[in-house]
Tab-separated table of C-alpha atoms and ligand atoms in Angstrom:
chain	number	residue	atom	x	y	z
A	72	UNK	CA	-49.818	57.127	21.717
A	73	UNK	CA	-53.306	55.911	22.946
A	74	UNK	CA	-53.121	54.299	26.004
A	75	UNK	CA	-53.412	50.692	25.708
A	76	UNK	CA	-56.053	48.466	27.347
A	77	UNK	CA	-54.455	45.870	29.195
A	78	UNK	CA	-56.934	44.054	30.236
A	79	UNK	CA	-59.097	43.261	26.720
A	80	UNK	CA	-55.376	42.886	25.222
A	81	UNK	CA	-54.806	40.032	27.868
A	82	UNK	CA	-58.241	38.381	27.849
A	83	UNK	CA	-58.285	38.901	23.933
A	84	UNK	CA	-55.661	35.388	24.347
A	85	UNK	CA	-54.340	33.435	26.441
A	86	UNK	CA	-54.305	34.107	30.261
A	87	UNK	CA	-53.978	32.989	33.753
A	88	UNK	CA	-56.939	34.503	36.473
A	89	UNK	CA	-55.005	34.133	40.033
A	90	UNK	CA	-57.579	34.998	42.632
A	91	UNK	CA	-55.730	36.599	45.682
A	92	UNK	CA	-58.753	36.252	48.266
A	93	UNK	CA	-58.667	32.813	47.466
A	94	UNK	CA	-55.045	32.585	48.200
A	95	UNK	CA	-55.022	34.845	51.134
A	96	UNK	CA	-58.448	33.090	52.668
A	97	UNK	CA	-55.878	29.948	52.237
A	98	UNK	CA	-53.339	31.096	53.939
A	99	UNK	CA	-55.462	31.923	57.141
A	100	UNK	CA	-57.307	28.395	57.042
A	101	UNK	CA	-53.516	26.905	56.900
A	102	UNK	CA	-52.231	29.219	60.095
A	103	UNK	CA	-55.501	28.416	62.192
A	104	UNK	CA	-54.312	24.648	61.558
A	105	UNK	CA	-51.297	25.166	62.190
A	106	UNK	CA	-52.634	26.563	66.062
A	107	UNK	CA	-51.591	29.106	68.395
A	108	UNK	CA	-48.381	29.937	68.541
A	109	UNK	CA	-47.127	28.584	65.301
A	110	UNK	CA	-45.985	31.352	62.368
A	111	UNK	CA	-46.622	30.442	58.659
A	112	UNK	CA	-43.964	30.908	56.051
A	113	UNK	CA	-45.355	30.811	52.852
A	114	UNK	CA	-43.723	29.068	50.291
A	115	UNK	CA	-43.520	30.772	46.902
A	116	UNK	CA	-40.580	29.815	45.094
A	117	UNK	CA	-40.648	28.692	41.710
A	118	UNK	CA	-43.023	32.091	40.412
A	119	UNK	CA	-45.211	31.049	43.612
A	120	UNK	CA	-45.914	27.677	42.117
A	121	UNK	CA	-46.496	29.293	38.538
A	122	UNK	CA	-48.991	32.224	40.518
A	123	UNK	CA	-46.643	34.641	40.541
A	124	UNK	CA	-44.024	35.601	43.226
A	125	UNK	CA	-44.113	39.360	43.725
A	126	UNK	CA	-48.445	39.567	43.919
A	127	UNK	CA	-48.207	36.595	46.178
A	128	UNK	CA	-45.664	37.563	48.836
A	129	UNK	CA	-47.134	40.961	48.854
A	130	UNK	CA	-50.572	39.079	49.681
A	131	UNK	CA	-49.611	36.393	51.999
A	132	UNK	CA	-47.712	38.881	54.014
A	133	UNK	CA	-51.089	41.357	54.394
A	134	UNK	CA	-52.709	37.541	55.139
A	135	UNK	CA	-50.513	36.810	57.796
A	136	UNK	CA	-47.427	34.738	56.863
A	137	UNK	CA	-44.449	35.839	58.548
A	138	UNK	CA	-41.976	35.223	55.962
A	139	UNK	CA	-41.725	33.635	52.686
A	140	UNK	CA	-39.237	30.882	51.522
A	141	UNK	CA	-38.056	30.889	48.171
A	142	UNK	CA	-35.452	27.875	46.679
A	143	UNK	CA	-33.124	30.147	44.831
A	144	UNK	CA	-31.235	33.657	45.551
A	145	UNK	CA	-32.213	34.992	42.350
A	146	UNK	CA	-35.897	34.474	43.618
A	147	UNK	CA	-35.206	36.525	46.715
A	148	UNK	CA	-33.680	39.252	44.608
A	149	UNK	CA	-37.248	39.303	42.090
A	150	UNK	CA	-39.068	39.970	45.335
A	151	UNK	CA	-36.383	42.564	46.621
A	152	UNK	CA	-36.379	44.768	43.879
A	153	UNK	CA	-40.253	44.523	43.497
A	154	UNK	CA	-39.908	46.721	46.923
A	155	UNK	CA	-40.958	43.610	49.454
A	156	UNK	CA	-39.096	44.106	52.660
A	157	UNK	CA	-40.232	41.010	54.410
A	158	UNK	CA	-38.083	38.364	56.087
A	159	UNK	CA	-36.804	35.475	53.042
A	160	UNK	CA	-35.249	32.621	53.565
A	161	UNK	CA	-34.064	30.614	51.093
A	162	UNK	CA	-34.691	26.757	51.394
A	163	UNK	CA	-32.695	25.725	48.906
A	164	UNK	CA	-28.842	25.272	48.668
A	165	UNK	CA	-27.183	28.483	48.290
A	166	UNK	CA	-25.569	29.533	45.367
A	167	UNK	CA	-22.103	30.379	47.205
A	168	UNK	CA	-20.709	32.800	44.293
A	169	UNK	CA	-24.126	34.859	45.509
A	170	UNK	CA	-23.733	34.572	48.997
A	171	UNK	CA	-23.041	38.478	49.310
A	172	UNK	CA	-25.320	39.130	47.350
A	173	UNK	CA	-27.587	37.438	49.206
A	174	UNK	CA	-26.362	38.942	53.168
A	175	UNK	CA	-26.443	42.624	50.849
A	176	UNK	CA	-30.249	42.416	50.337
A	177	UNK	CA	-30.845	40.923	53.976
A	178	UNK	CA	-32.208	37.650	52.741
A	179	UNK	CA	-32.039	34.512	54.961
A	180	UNK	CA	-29.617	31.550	53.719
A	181	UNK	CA	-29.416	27.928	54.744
A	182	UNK	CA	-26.155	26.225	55.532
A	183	UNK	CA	-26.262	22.571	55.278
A	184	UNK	CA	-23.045	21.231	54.252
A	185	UNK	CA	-19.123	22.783	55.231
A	186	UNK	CA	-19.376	24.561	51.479
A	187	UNK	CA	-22.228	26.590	52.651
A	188	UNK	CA	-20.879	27.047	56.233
A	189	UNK	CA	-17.749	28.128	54.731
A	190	UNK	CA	-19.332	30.380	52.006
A	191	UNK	CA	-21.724	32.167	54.441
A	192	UNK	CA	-18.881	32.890	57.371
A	193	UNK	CA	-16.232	33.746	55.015
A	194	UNK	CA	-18.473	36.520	53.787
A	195	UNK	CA	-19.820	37.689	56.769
A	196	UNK	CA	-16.194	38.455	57.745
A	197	UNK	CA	-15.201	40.177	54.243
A	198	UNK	CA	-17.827	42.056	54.274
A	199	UNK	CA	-18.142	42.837	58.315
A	200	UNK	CA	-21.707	42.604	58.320
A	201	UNK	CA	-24.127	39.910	59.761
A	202	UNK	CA	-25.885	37.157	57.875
A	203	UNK	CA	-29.076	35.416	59.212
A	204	UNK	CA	-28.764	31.339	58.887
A	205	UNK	CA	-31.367	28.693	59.520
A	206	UNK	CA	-29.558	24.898	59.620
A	207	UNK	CA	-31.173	21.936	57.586
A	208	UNK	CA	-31.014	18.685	59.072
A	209	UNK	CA	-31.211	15.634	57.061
A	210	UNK	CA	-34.009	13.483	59.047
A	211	UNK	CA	-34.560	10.801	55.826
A	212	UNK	CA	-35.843	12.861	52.475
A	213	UNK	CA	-31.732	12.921	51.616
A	214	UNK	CA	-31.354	15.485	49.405
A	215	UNK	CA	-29.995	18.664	50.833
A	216	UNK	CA	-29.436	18.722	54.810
A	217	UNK	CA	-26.924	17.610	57.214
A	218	UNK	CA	-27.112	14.357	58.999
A	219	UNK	CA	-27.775	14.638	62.444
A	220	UNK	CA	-23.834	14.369	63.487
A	221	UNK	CA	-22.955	17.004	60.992
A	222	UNK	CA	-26.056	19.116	61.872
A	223	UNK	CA	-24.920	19.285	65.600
A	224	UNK	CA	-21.431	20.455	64.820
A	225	UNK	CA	-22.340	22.817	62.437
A	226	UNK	CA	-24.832	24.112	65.000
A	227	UNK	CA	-22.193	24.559	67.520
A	228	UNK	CA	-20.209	26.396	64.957
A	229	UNK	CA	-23.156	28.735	63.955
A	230	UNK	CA	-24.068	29.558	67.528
A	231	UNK	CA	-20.309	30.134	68.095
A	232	UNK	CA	-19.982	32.520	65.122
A	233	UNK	CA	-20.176	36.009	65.979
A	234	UNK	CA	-21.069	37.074	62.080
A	235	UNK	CA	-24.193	35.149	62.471
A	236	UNK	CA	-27.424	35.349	63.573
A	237	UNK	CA	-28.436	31.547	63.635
A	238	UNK	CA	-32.104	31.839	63.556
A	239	UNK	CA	-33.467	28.586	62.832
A	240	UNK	CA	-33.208	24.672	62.402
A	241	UNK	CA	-35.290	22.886	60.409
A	242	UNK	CA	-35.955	19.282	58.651
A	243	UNK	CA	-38.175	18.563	55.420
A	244	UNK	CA	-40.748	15.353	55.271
A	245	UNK	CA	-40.265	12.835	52.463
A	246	UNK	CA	-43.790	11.249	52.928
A	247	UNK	CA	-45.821	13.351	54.489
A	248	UNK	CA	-48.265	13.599	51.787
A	249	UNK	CA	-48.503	9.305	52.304
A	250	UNK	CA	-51.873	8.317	54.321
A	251	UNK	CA	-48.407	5.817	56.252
A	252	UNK	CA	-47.741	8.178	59.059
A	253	UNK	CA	-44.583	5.790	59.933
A	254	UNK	CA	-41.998	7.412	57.739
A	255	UNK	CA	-43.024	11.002	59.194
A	256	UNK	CA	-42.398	9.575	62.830
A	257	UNK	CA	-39.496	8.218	62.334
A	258	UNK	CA	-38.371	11.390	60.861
A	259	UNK	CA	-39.724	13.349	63.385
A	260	UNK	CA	-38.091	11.090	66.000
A	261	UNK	CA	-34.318	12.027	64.573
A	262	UNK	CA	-35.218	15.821	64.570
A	263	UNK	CA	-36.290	15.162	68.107
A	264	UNK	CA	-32.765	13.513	68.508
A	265	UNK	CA	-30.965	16.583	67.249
A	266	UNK	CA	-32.837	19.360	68.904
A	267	UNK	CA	-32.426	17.230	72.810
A	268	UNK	CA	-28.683	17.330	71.784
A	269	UNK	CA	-28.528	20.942	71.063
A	270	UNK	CA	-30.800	22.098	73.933
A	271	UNK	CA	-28.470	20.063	76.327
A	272	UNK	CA	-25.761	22.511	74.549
A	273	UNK	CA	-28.109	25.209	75.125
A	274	UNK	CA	-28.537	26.153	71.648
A	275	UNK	CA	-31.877	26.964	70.593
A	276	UNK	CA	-32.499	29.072	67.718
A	277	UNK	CA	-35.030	31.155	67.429
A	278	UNK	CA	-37.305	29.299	64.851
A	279	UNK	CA	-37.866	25.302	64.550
A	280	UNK	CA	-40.073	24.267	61.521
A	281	UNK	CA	-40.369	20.981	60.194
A	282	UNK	CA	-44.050	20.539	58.485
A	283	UNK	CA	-44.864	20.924	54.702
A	284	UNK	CA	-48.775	21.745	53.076
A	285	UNK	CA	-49.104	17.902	53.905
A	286	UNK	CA	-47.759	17.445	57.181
A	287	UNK	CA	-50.038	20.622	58.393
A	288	UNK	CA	-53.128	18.810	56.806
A	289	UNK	CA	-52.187	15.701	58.992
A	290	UNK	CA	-51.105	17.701	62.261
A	291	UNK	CA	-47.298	16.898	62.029
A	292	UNK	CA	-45.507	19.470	63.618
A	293	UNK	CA	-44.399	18.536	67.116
A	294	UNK	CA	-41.535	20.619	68.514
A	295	UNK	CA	-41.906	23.572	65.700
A	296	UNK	CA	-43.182	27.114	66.083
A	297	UNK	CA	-43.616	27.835	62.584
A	298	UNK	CA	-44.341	25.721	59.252
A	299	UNK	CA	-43.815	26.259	55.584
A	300	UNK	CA	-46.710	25.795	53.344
A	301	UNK	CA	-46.696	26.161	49.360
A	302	UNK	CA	-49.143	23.717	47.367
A	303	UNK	CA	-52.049	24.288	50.006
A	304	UNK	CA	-51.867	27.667	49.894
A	305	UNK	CA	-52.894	27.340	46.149
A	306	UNK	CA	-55.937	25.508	46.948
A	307	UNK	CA	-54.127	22.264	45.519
A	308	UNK	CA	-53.662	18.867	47.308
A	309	UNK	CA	-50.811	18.159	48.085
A	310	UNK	CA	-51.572	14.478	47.049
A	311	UNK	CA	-54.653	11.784	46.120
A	312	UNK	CA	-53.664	10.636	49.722
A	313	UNK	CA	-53.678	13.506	51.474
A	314	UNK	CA	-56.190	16.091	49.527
A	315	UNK	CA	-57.113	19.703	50.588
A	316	UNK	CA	-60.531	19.528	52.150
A	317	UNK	CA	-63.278	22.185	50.484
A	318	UNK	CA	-62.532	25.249	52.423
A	319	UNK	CA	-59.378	25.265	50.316
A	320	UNK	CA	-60.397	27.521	47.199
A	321	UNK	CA	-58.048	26.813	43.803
A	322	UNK	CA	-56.774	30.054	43.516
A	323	UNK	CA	-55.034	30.132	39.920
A	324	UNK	CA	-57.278	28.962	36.834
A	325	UNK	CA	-56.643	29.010	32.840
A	326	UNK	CA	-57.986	30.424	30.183
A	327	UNK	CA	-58.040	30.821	26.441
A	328	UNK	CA	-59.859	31.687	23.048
A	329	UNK	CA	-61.098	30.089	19.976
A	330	UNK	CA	-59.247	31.221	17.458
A	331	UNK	CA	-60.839	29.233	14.452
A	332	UNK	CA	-63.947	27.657	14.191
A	333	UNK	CA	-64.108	24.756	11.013
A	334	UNK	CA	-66.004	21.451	10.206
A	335	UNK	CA	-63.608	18.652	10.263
A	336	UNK	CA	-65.190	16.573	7.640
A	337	UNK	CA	-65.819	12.601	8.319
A	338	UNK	CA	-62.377	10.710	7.548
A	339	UNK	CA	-60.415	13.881	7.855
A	340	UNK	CA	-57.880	13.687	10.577
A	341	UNK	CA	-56.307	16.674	13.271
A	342	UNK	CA	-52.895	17.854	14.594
A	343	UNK	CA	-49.538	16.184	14.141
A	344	UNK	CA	-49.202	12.489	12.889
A	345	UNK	CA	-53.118	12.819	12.396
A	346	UNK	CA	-54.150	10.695	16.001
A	347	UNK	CA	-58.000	11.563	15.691
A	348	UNK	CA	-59.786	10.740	12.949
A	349	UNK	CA	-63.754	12.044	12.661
A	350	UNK	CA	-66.141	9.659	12.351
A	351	UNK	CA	-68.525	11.862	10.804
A	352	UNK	CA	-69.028	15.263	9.981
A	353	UNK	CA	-68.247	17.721	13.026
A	354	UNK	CA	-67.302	20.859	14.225
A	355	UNK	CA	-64.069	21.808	16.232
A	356	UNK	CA	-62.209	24.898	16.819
A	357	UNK	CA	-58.517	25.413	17.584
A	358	UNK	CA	-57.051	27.640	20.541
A	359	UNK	CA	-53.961	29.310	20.852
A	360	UNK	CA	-52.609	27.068	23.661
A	361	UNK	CA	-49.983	24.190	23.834
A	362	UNK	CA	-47.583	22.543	25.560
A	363	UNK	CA	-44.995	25.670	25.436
A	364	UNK	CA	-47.246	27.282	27.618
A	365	UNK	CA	-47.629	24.597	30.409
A	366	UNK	CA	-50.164	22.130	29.338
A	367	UNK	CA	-48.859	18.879	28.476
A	368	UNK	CA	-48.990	17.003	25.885
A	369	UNK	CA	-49.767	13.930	27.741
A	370	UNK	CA	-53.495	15.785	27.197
A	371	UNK	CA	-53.483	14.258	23.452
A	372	UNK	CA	-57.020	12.979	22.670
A	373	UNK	CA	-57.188	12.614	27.024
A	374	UNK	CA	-58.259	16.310	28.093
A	375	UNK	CA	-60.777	18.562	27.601
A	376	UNK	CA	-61.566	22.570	27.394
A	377	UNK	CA	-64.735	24.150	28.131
A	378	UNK	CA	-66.394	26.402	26.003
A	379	UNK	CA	-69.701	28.149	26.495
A	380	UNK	CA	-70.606	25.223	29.436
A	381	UNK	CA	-70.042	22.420	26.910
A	382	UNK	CA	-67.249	19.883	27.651
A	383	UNK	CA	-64.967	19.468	24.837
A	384	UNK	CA	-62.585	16.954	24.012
A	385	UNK	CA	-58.613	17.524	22.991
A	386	UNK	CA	-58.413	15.697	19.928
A	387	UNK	CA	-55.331	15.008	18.323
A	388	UNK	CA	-51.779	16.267	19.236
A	389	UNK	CA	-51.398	19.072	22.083
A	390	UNK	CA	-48.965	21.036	20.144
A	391	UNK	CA	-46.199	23.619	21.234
A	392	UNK	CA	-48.461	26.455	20.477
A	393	UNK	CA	-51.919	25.040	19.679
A	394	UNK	CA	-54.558	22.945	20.439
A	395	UNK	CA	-57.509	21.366	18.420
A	396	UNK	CA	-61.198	20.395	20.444
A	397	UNK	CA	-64.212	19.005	19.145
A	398	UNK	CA	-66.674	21.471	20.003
A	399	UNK	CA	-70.483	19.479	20.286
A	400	UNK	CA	-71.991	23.245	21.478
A	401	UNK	CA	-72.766	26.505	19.348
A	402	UNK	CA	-69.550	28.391	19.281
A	403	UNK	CA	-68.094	31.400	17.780
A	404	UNK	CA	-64.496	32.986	17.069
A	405	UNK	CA	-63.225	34.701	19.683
A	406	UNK	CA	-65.229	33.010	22.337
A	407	UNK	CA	-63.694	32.377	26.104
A	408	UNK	CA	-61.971	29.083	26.481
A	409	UNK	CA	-61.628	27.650	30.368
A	410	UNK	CA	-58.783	25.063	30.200
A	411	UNK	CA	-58.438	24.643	33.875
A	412	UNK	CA	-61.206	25.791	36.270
A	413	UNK	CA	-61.742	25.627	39.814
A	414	UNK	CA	-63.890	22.917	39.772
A	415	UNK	CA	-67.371	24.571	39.655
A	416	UNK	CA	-67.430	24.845	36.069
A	417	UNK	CA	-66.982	21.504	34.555
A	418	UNK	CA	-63.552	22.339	32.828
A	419	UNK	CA	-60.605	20.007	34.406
A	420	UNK	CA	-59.218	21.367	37.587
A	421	UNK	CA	-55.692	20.891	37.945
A	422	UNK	CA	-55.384	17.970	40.320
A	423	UNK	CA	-57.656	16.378	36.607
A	424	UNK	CA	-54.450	17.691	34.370
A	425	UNK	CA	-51.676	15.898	37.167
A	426	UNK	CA	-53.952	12.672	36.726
A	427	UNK	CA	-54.447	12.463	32.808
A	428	UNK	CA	-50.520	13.978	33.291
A	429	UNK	CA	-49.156	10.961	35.416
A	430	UNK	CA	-48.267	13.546	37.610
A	431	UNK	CA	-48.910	15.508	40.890
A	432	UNK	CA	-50.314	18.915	40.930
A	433	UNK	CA	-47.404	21.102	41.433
A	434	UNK	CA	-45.949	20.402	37.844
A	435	UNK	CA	-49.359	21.781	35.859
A	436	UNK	CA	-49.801	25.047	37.754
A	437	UNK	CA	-45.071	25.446	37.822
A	438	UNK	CA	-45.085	24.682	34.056
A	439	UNK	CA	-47.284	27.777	32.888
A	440	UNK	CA	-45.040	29.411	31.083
A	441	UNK	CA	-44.135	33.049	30.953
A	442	UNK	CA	-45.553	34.154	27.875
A	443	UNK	CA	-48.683	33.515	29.795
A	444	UNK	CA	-49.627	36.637	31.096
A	445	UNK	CA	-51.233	36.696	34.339
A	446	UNK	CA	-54.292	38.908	35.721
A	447	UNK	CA	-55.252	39.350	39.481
A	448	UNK	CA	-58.786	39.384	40.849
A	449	UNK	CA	-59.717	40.435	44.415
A	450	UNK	CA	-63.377	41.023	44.995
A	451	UNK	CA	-64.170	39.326	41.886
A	452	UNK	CA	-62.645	42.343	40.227
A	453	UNK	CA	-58.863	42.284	38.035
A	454	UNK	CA	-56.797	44.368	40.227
A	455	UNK	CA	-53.106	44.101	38.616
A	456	UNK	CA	-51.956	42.375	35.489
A	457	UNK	CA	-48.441	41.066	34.795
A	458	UNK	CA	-47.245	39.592	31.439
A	459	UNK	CA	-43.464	38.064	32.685
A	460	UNK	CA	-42.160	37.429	29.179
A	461	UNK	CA	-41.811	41.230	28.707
A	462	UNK	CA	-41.034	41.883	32.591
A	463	UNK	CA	-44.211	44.503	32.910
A	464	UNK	CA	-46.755	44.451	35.468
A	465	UNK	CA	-49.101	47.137	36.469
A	466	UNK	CA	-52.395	47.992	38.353
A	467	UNK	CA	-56.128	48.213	36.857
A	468	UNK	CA	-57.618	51.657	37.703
A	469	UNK	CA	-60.409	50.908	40.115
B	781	PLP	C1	-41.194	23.171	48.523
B	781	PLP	C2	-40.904	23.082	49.956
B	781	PLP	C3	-41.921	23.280	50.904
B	781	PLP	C4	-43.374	23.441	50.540
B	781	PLP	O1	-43.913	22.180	50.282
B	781	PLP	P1	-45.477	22.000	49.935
B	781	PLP	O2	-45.639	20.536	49.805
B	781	PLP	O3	-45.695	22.702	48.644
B	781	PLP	O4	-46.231	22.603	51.054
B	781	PLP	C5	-41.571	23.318	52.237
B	781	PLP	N1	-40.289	23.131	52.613
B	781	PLP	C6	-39.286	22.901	51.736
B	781	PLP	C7	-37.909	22.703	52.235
B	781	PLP	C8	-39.575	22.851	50.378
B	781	PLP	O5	-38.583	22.611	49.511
């Protein structure tokens, strides 16, 4: 069988470029703000924000983060079994039937509630081995933590267990990412609360983090010696409020191909329930891109592609597989299609898709969907490609 050419089969459609110096130069901006003394885990759950979760541990770990946080225990396991031996927490509740599972493959849980207390020391006894716990303390997002009360017993009973290695306590912001700092203090002011309780008890954990992307963009991290950073690390603001400033580089941009090239004729209309109507005679093309692959359909007659430097509207319905643009600029099958850039090119970026979107820019970069396969560039050259739908990955020959 001839050996197949990756890299023309994945540019030959459509394809995500992820750009690993950007991401790792991102990282290093993020733990020089952070300051002395301060370790960065990087956040990469959810496929690293839609990036890809085994190419970007492996690079923020060469970058300098000191552990990664994922949300779910499956996630830890993906990075696992991709051979990454680094520390993991995982910031989410646990799943308690995978608590083992979890303790097995060395991978860092949070206990929050008496469920996940119980689930973590019961196993650590079963299986006489020692599981490594960081506490969340509910300081005013509510949503998963402890309130300060709980949080101090459950310390106590942490430090107290001899099964496990309680190495951390840590809160999450609600409204960091708010130019109103008030919120954050007042949050910051309860985690103070908990942590002069527990010192008095002489229990002090190894680790305290408390700042998100946001609340390292606005300095809040009093207390902590290490922070966990996800949307910055992307090059992505982490709100209108509180934006990335330009050292931050995008690091993941999309990218398609005209698949047909035809003269939509003046009264003709395009797409589903026929929204766009042409006033005249004019050319569009089609590309093999839709809303099952992450772009939303909120883009209807709102967004725009770029093709050949020409801006070109979305007209009509974004469907599940397809889109339709009017294409004012000389064009030909088979041509490159940029449907989010980095914001050098003219194409939208993807804080423009979270506008037209009503949304923030985490949901257009989590939603790419895994039938989008994914290519990696460092020095401006693809290094490694990975298509998740069919679970293969692999490295360009250099
Ligand atoms: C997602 C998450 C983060 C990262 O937040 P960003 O705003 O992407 O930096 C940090 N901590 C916790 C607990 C999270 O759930």
């Amino acid at each position: 069988m001839p050996t197949r050419d990756r890299l023309a089969e994945i540019t030959a459609g459509t394809h995500a470029i992820i750009d690993l110096d950007a991401y790792a130069s991102n990282i290093q901006e993020l733990r020089r703000r952070a300051g002395q003394g301060r370790q960065l885990m990087a956040i990469v759950k959810a496929n690293a924000y839609g990036h890809g979760a085994v190419e970007c541990g492996l690079t923020a770990l060469q970058a300098g983060a000191s552990s990664l946080g994922v949300a779910r225990i499956d996630e830890a396991l993906e990075l696992r079994r991709a051979g990454l031996d680094g520390p993991i927490l995982v910031i989410g509740p646990p799943n308690v039937a995978q608590v083992d599972l979890a303790i097995e493959h060395d991978i860092a849980l949070t206990v929050a509630t008496e469920d996940s207390y119980a689930a973590v020391v019961n196993a650590t006894d079963r299986l006489g081995t020692r599981a490594t716990v960081h506490l969340k303390v509910d300081t005013g997002l509510h949503r998963y933590g402890a309130l300060p009360t709980l949080a101090i017993d459950l310390a106590q009973r942490l430090y107290d267990a001899p099964g496990v290695d309680f190495q951390g306590i840590y809160t999450h912001y609600s409204s960091a990412d708010e130019r109103d700092p008030e919120p954050t203090l007042e949050q910051i002011r309860v985690m103070r609360g908990v942590l002069d309780e527990l010192k008095a008890r002489s229990i002090t954990p190894p680790f305290v983090h408390i700042a998100n992307s946001a609340g390292i963009l606005e300095s809040h991290f009093p207390e902590s010696n290490l922070v966990r950073a996800g949307i910055a690390t992307y090059g992505l603001d982490p709100s209108d409020e509180v934006p990335v400033d330009d050292v931050f580089r995008q690091v993941l941009t999309l990218h398609s191909i005209v698949t047909r090239r035809f003269i939509l004729e003046a009264g003709e209309s395009v797409s589903y329930n026929r929204t766009y109507t042409a006033q005249q005679d004019e050319q569009v093309a089609s590309a093999p891109i839709g809303y099952a692959d992450g772009i939303e359909r909120h883009l209807s007659n709102a967004g725009w592609f770029m093709v050949n430097g020409e801006r070109c509207p979305i007209i009509g319905r974004v469907c599940m597989d397809q889109t339709v643009i009017k294409a004012p600029v000389e064009l030909h099958e088979g041509d490159t299609v940029t449907v989010i850039g980095d914001g050098t090119d003219g194409a939208m970026t993807v804080a423009d898709v979270g506008r037209l979107s009503q949304t923030n820019t985490y949901e257009p970069v989590v939603r790419i969907a895994a039938r989008v396969p994914r290519i990696y560039v460092q020095n401006k050259k693809p290094v490694s490609w990975w298509v998740p739908i069919l679970g293969e990955r692999g490295a360009f020959e250099q």
